């Protein structure tokens, strides 16, 4: 088989330095098609040809066929618009045509080389121009097509950047490097908030809107780790082989002191996640979840509730609409505060399993842990909660506290833990009406968000050895939510169209890739608190390093 050989983004190889004509490219494409057909017939008639070997050879030829077709398409499109552009005025800036320029472009079939005209700015101190063909076809200044960048970025929402590159290399010749993939992730991350804000409301919602909110931490790099990562390396510090890498690192950096009890190396920053869906009444049962939607961000918890309020309004569950909303949380005080602020008329429920866990802790203060009496007592209290006797459960805890002596071995700690459980129940007893919820077939636990947050945050962002920068992991997290919501194709199409429209408006070509992440939304009060906490952590790191 004879194929159109693959090029490189930086090396042109043995290729013509002049633009081929459309008839030449059509002839090349026909030869490629005839070569593929002839090779298929020849391989089928030849004994001893294994399907495995022929399939791999055919894949390479199909990629060559795709490259030939793309080169022909680009040449025809350039020929079509070449005569329509002479002197153009865009946004008060004047341009004139210039000689054609060649470009190597990474596609799903490999690197192709094409020629396109250039319009140069006239009478400007900072002369800038653009290529009309690239603007017409929606190409950016990136050396890869949107499909390549979108596909590799989508893989990066599921696995590490290195794994995304390795996986993409299985089906994309000359796949982007890990640096390109990371910059593409950050570039698409600049468009996520606009997408979430403008995303249309789903159709066919149920009668009850369920909103669950929870948080999970992801490991982030400390200032000391960032200094080590970003520091310059001399030639003497480079490892002669991979097995000597650790030795060179230890020589370059001082040994860290042993951590004290209670100190954690994870340096976690918490992401708050929202899971939203509706339930539809079908007889005595509520069917769902319907139109399940995920959102997560490393912004403060209040930001998550602002997004949830906006999405609820978008779905028609506005304040005063009379529609029912249920908020399910784990009982966190901050979450309860924001529920009252943004969803004052909603039914707020504390996760049943968190309440049962408190019963186990209270039972340890009454019976010996793990004994049959302990387990039986918890089962009885759990049944009373299901039957709507939460007030009786609380009264029983208070009686046990009154019976526990103030003196004696371990009594002080038991009384303290039991008092904490009582305070937990007293503060949240109005959110424990599980009998009413079960009768209406509403939610009583946070299983939906527990599984979602492990899948969204834990599965991608919380692995051994990972040390994220908060603004960079924000882009990964939000893109992962878009992918899991099933909106990836619509999102990348929106980014493509917006970039193309912006270039057409002012004549300034855009680049999707960037090394600057989008800032994480902050509340002023939370920003000050975070600055204070960061100062305390930095001081602690300095004490440990001293």
Tab-separated table of N, CA and C in Angstrom, residues 328-430:
chain	number	residue	atom	x	y	z
A	328	UNK	N	-31.185	17.683	51.081
A	328	UNK	CA	-30.665	16.607	51.924
A	328	UNK	C	-29.180	16.860	52.143
A	329	UNK	N	-28.759	16.981	53.413
A	329	UNK	CA	-27.358	17.200	53.758
A	329	UNK	C	-26.956	16.218	54.855
A	330	UNK	N	-25.685	16.291	55.229
A	330	UNK	CA	-25.187	15.419	56.291
A	330	UNK	C	-25.290	16.056	57.666
A	331	UNK	N	-25.953	17.218	57.772
A	331	UNK	CA	-26.110	17.890	59.054
A	331	UNK	C	-25.059	18.933	59.334
A	332	UNK	N	-24.186	19.221	58.376
A	332	UNK	CA	-23.144	20.227	58.564
A	332	UNK	C	-23.774	21.582	58.878
A	333	UNK	N	-23.195	22.290	59.870
A	333	UNK	CA	-23.774	23.563	60.304
A	333	UNK	C	-23.746	24.613	59.200
A	334	UNK	N	-22.635	24.680	58.452
A	334	UNK	CA	-22.549	25.663	57.372
A	334	UNK	C	-23.610	25.399	56.308
A	335	UNK	N	-23.783	24.133	55.956
A	335	UNK	CA	-24.794	23.799	54.954
A	335	UNK	C	-26.191	24.171	55.429
A	336	UNK	N	-26.457	23.927	56.709
A	336	UNK	CA	-27.772	24.281	57.251
A	336	UNK	C	-28.007	25.786	57.193
A	337	UNK	N	-26.953	26.567	57.457
A	337	UNK	CA	-27.074	28.022	57.408
A	337	UNK	C	-27.435	28.488	56.000
A	338	UNK	N	-26.770	27.912	54.995
A	338	UNK	CA	-27.032	28.340	53.616
A	338	UNK	C	-28.361	27.787	53.094
A	339	UNK	N	-28.811	26.660	53.619
A	339	UNK	CA	-30.147	26.173	53.251
A	339	UNK	C	-31.194	27.177	53.689
A	340	UNK	N	-31.077	27.670	54.924
A	340	UNK	CA	-32.041	28.661	55.416
A	340	UNK	C	-31.969	29.960	54.619
A	341	UNK	N	-30.784	30.304	54.127
A	341	UNK	CA	-30.638	31.564	53.398
A	341	UNK	C	-31.201	31.483	51.992
A	342	UNK	N	-30.935	30.383	51.296
A	342	UNK	CA	-31.288	30.300	49.872
A	342	UNK	C	-32.534	29.447	49.604
A	343	UNK	N	-32.897	28.565	50.540
A	343	UNK	CA	-34.057	27.688	50.320
A	343	UNK	C	-34.894	27.662	51.604
A	344	UNK	N	-35.385	28.826	51.974
A	344	UNK	CA	-36.101	28.936	53.244
A	344	UNK	C	-37.363	28.090	53.266
A	345	UNK	N	-38.018	27.897	52.131
A	345	UNK	CA	-39.288	27.160	52.096
A	345	UNK	C	-39.114	25.681	51.757
A	346	UNK	N	-37.880	25.220	51.638
A	346	UNK	CA	-37.636	23.825	51.268
A	346	UNK	C	-37.713	22.920	52.490
A	347	UNK	N	-37.933	21.640	52.242
A	347	UNK	CA	-37.901	20.629	53.295
A	347	UNK	C	-36.459	20.163	53.468
A	348	UNK	N	-35.880	20.482	54.621
A	348	UNK	CA	-34.482	20.147	54.881
A	348	UNK	C	-34.427	18.846	55.670
A	349	UNK	N	-33.661	17.888	55.159
A	349	UNK	CA	-33.546	16.560	55.774
A	349	UNK	C	-32.092	16.260	56.076
A	350	UNK	N	-31.850	15.726	57.272
A	350	UNK	CA	-30.516	15.251	57.643
A	350	UNK	C	-30.400	13.786	57.259
A	351	UNK	N	-29.296	13.433	56.646
A	351	UNK	CA	-29.066	12.067	56.194
A	351	UNK	C	-29.296	11.070	57.335
A	352	UNK	N	-30.138	10.075	57.088
A	352	UNK	CA	-30.514	9.097	58.105
A	352	UNK	C	-29.295	8.319	58.605
A	353	UNK	N	-28.376	7.969	57.705
A	353	UNK	CA	-27.225	7.165	58.103
A	353	UNK	C	-26.275	7.947	59.010
A	354	UNK	N	-26.178	9.279	58.816
A	354	UNK	CA	-25.366	10.071	59.727
A	354	UNK	C	-25.987	10.097	61.127
A	355	UNK	N	-27.303	10.144	61.182
A	355	UNK	CA	-27.984	10.121	62.472
A	355	UNK	C	-27.770	8.771	63.156
A	356	UNK	N	-27.857	7.691	62.396
A	356	UNK	CA	-27.630	6.356	62.971
A	356	UNK	C	-26.199	6.238	63.487
A	357	UNK	N	-25.235	6.838	62.790
A	357	UNK	CA	-23.853	6.812	63.258
A	357	UNK	C	-23.736	7.510	64.609
A	358	UNK	N	-24.478	8.580	64.805
A	358	UNK	CA	-24.493	9.236	66.111
A	358	UNK	C	-25.094	8.334	67.186
A	359	UNK	N	-26.083	7.522	66.800
A	359	UNK	CA	-26.651	6.577	67.759
A	359	UNK	C	-25.610	5.541	68.184
A	360	UNK	N	-24.793	5.082	67.249
A	360	UNK	CA	-23.733	4.143	67.607
A	360	UNK	C	-22.752	4.794	68.585
A	361	UNK	N	-22.420	6.054	68.356
A	361	UNK	CA	-21.500	6.740	69.265
A	361	UNK	C	-22.130	6.933	70.637
A	362	UNK	N	-23.425	7.252	70.656
A	362	UNK	CA	-24.099	7.396	71.949
A	362	UNK	C	-24.193	6.054	72.663
A	363	UNK	N	-24.452	4.981	71.910
A	363	UNK	CA	-24.540	3.660	72.524
A	363	UNK	C	-23.240	3.208	73.163
A	364	UNK	N	-22.104	3.658	72.624
A	364	UNK	CA	-20.814	3.309	73.219
A	364	UNK	C	-20.632	3.933	74.596
A	365	UNK	N	-21.390	5.015	74.853
A	365	UNK	CA	-21.325	5.648	76.169
A	365	UNK	C	-22.249	4.971	77.176
A	366	UNK	N	-23.118	4.094	76.711
A	366	UNK	CA	-24.083	3.422	77.597
A	366	UNK	C	-23.719	1.954	77.794
A	367	UNK	N	-23.307	1.280	76.711
A	367	UNK	CA	-22.938	-0.132	76.756
A	367	UNK	C	-21.502	-0.287	76.256
A	368	UNK	N	-20.947	-1.438	76.532
A	368	UNK	CA	-19.619	-1.719	76.005
A	368	UNK	C	-19.718	-1.882	74.491
A	369	UNK	N	-18.756	-1.290	73.802
A	369	UNK	CA	-18.794	-1.272	72.349
A	369	UNK	C	-18.766	-2.686	71.768
A	370	UNK	N	-19.687	-2.946	70.811
A	370	UNK	CA	-19.726	-4.204	70.090
A	370	UNK	C	-20.472	-5.321	70.782
A	371	UNK	N	-21.000	-5.074	71.979
A	371	UNK	CA	-21.730	-6.122	72.693
A	371	UNK	C	-23.124	-6.292	72.100
A	372	UNK	N	-23.774	-7.439	72.349
A	372	UNK	CA	-25.152	-7.629	71.857
A	372	UNK	C	-26.105	-6.560	72.377
A	373	UNK	N	-25.899	-6.115	73.621
A	373	UNK	CA	-26.762	-5.068	74.155
A	373	UNK	C	-26.609	-3.761	73.380
A	374	UNK	N	-25.357	-3.470	73.017
A	374	UNK	CA	-25.090	-2.250	72.237
A	374	UNK	C	-25.812	-2.310	70.894
A	375	UNK	N	-25.662	-3.401	70.182
A	375	UNK	CA	-26.293	-3.529	68.869
A	375	UNK	C	-27.816	-3.521	68.975
A	376	UNK	N	-28.348	-4.201	69.996
A	376	UNK	CA	-29.799	-4.230	70.159
A	376	UNK	C	-30.350	-2.852	70.472
A	377	UNK	N	-29.642	-2.085	71.286
A	377	UNK	CA	-30.111	-0.731	71.633
A	377	UNK	C	-30.144	0.158	70.388
A	378	UNK	N	-29.111	0.075	69.554
A	378	UNK	CA	-29.078	0.896	68.344
A	378	UNK	C	-30.209	0.496	67.410
A	379	UNK	N	-30.472	-0.805	67.270
A	379	UNK	CA	-31.577	-1.244	66.414
A	379	UNK	C	-32.909	-0.690	66.909
A	380	UNK	N	-33.107	-0.677	68.223
A	380	UNK	CA	-34.365	-0.168	68.775
A	380	UNK	C	-34.513	1.331	68.512
A	381	UNK	N	-33.439	2.097	68.734
A	381	UNK	CA	-33.515	3.542	68.506
A	381	UNK	C	-33.722	3.851	67.023
A	382	UNK	N	-33.081	3.060	66.188
A	382	UNK	CA	-33.243	3.268	64.744
A	382	UNK	C	-34.689	3.036	64.337
A	383	UNK	N	-35.311	1.997	64.871
A	383	UNK	CA	-36.708	1.725	64.551
A	383	UNK	C	-37.613	2.838	65.060
A	384	UNK	N	-37.291	3.402	66.209
A	384	UNK	CA	-38.105	4.489	66.746
A	384	UNK	C	-38.001	5.730	65.857
A	385	UNK	N	-36.801	5.972	65.289
A	385	UNK	CA	-36.669	7.091	64.353
A	385	UNK	C	-37.539	6.879	63.124
A	386	UNK	N	-37.552	5.649	62.602
A	386	UNK	CA	-38.357	5.348	61.418
A	386	UNK	C	-39.835	5.529	61.715
A	387	UNK	N	-40.235	5.260	62.935
A	387	UNK	CA	-41.646	5.368	63.309
A	387	UNK	C	-42.036	6.782	63.737
A	388	UNK	N	-41.117	7.736	63.647
A	388	UNK	CA	-41.439	9.115	63.969
A	388	UNK	C	-41.325	9.465	65.433
A	389	UNK	N	-40.572	8.702	66.213
A	389	UNK	CA	-40.433	8.960	67.643
A	389	UNK	C	-39.063	9.571	67.941
A	390	UNK	N	-38.644	10.551	67.132
A	390	UNK	CA	-37.340	11.160	67.352
A	390	UNK	C	-37.281	11.900	68.684
A	391	UNK	N	-38.404	12.479	69.127
A	391	UNK	CA	-38.416	13.157	70.420
A	391	UNK	C	-38.203	12.164	71.562
A	392	UNK	N	-38.769	10.963	71.433
A	392	UNK	CA	-38.574	9.943	72.466
A	392	UNK	C	-37.121	9.471	72.485
A	393	UNK	N	-36.487	9.379	71.322
A	393	UNK	CA	-35.069	8.996	71.275
A	393	UNK	C	-34.231	10.030	72.001
A	394	UNK	N	-34.513	11.307	71.757
A	394	UNK	CA	-33.768	12.367	72.423
A	394	UNK	C	-33.995	12.343	73.927
A	395	UNK	N	-35.231	12.125	74.347
A	395	UNK	CA	-35.514	12.056	75.784
A	395	UNK	C	-34.776	10.889	76.426
A	396	UNK	N	-34.697	9.765	75.736
A	396	UNK	CA	-33.964	8.626	76.273
A	396	UNK	C	-32.487	8.922	76.432
A	397	UNK	N	-31.887	9.625	75.479
A	397	UNK	CA	-30.470	9.998	75.594
A	397	UNK	C	-30.255	10.898	76.804
A	398	UNK	N	-31.171	11.806	77.045
A	398	UNK	CA	-31.039	12.696	78.206
A	398	UNK	C	-31.148	11.909	79.507
A	399	UNK	N	-32.011	10.890	79.559
A	399	UNK	CA	-32.126	10.076	80.767
A	399	UNK	C	-30.821	9.311	81.017
A	400	UNK	N	-30.224	8.771	79.962
A	400	UNK	CA	-28.964	8.060	80.133
A	400	UNK	C	-27.867	9.006	80.611
A	401	UNK	N	-27.876	10.253	80.126
A	401	UNK	CA	-26.877	11.210	80.598
A	401	UNK	C	-27.072	11.515	82.077
A	402	UNK	N	-28.342	11.656	82.507
A	402	UNK	CA	-28.609	11.944	83.921
A	402	UNK	C	-28.207	10.775	84.813
A	403	UNK	N	-28.290	9.536	84.317
A	403	UNK	CA	-27.945	8.366	85.112
A	403	UNK	C	-26.442	8.104	85.163
A	404	UNK	N	-25.693	8.705	84.269
A	404	UNK	CA	-24.255	8.461	84.232
A	404	UNK	C	-23.578	9.291	85.308
A	405	UNK	N	-22.876	8.659	86.258
A	405	UNK	CA	-22.222	9.422	87.330
A	405	UNK	C	-21.183	10.387	86.774
A	406	UNK	N	-21.006	11.497	87.492
A	406	UNK	CA	-20.012	12.475	87.068
A	406	UNK	C	-18.597	12.052	87.425
A	407	UNK	N	-18.468	11.160	88.349
A	407	UNK	CA	-17.153	10.671	88.736
A	407	UNK	C	-17.063	9.186	88.439
A	408	UNK	N	-15.843	8.703	88.403
A	408	UNK	CA	-15.647	7.297	88.094
A	408	UNK	C	-14.768	7.133	86.869
A	409	UNK	N	-14.204	5.935	86.687
A	409	UNK	CA	-13.285	5.725	85.557
A	409	UNK	C	-13.978	5.897	84.203
A	410	UNK	N	-13.517	6.855	83.419
A	410	UNK	CA	-14.033	7.057	82.066
A	410	UNK	C	-15.356	7.766	81.981
A	411	UNK	N	-15.987	8.092	83.119
A	411	UNK	CA	-17.320	8.693	83.072
A	411	UNK	C	-17.297	10.101	82.493
A	412	UNK	N	-16.216	10.840	82.761
A	412	UNK	CA	-16.142	12.199	82.233
A	412	UNK	C	-16.171	12.196	80.704
A	413	UNK	N	-15.391	11.316	80.084
A	413	UNK	CA	-15.393	11.230	78.622
A	413	UNK	C	-16.712	10.725	78.082
A	414	UNK	N	-17.333	9.745	78.774
A	414	UNK	CA	-18.626	9.232	78.308
A	414	UNK	C	-19.697	10.311	78.378
A	415	UNK	N	-19.704	11.060	79.466
A	415	UNK	CA	-20.701	12.137	79.598
A	415	UNK	C	-20.494	13.205	78.519
A	416	UNK	N	-19.240	13.516	78.213
A	416	UNK	CA	-18.961	14.527	77.199
A	416	UNK	C	-19.448	14.072	75.821
A	417	UNK	N	-19.147	12.825	75.459
A	417	UNK	CA	-19.575	12.324	74.151
A	417	UNK	C	-21.091	12.205	74.068
A	418	UNK	N	-21.701	11.783	75.166
A	418	UNK	CA	-23.155	11.656	75.189
A	418	UNK	C	-23.816	13.035	75.096
A	419	UNK	N	-23.230	14.032	75.759
A	419	UNK	CA	-23.775	15.390	75.670
A	419	UNK	C	-23.646	15.934	74.250
A	420	UNK	N	-22.559	15.617	73.573
A	420	UNK	CA	-22.393	16.059	72.196
A	420	UNK	C	-23.439	15.426	71.277
A	421	UNK	N	-23.740	14.146	71.494
A	421	UNK	CA	-24.790	13.493	70.704
A	421	UNK	C	-26.155	14.119	70.969
A	422	UNK	N	-26.409	14.455	72.242
A	422	UNK	CA	-27.682	15.093	72.583
A	422	UNK	C	-27.791	16.456	71.903
A	423	UNK	N	-26.700	17.222	71.929
A	423	UNK	CA	-26.717	18.528	71.266
A	423	UNK	C	-26.938	18.378	69.763
A	424	UNK	N	-26.352	17.339	69.170
A	424	UNK	CA	-26.546	17.085	67.738
A	424	UNK	C	-28.022	16.841	67.443
A	425	UNK	N	-28.692	16.016	68.269
A	425	UNK	CA	-30.110	15.695	68.047
A	425	UNK	C	-30.985	16.922	68.299
A	426	UNK	N	-30.692	17.684	69.351
A	426	UNK	CA	-31.528	18.836	69.676
A	426	UNK	C	-31.504	19.871	68.554
A	427	UNK	N	-30.354	20.068	67.939
A	427	UNK	CA	-30.230	21.091	66.910
A	427	UNK	C	-30.875	20.686	65.590
A	428	UNK	N	-31.033	19.360	65.353
A	428	UNK	CA	-31.482	18.888	64.041
A	428	UNK	C	-32.753	18.052	64.113
A	429	UNK	N	-33.441	18.051	65.259
A	429	UNK	CA	-34.581	17.142	65.425
A	429	UNK	C	-35.718	17.483	64.460
A	430	UNK	N	-35.807	18.771	64.047
A	430	UNK	CA	-36.881	19.138	63.120
A	430	UNK	C	-36.590	18.672	61.694
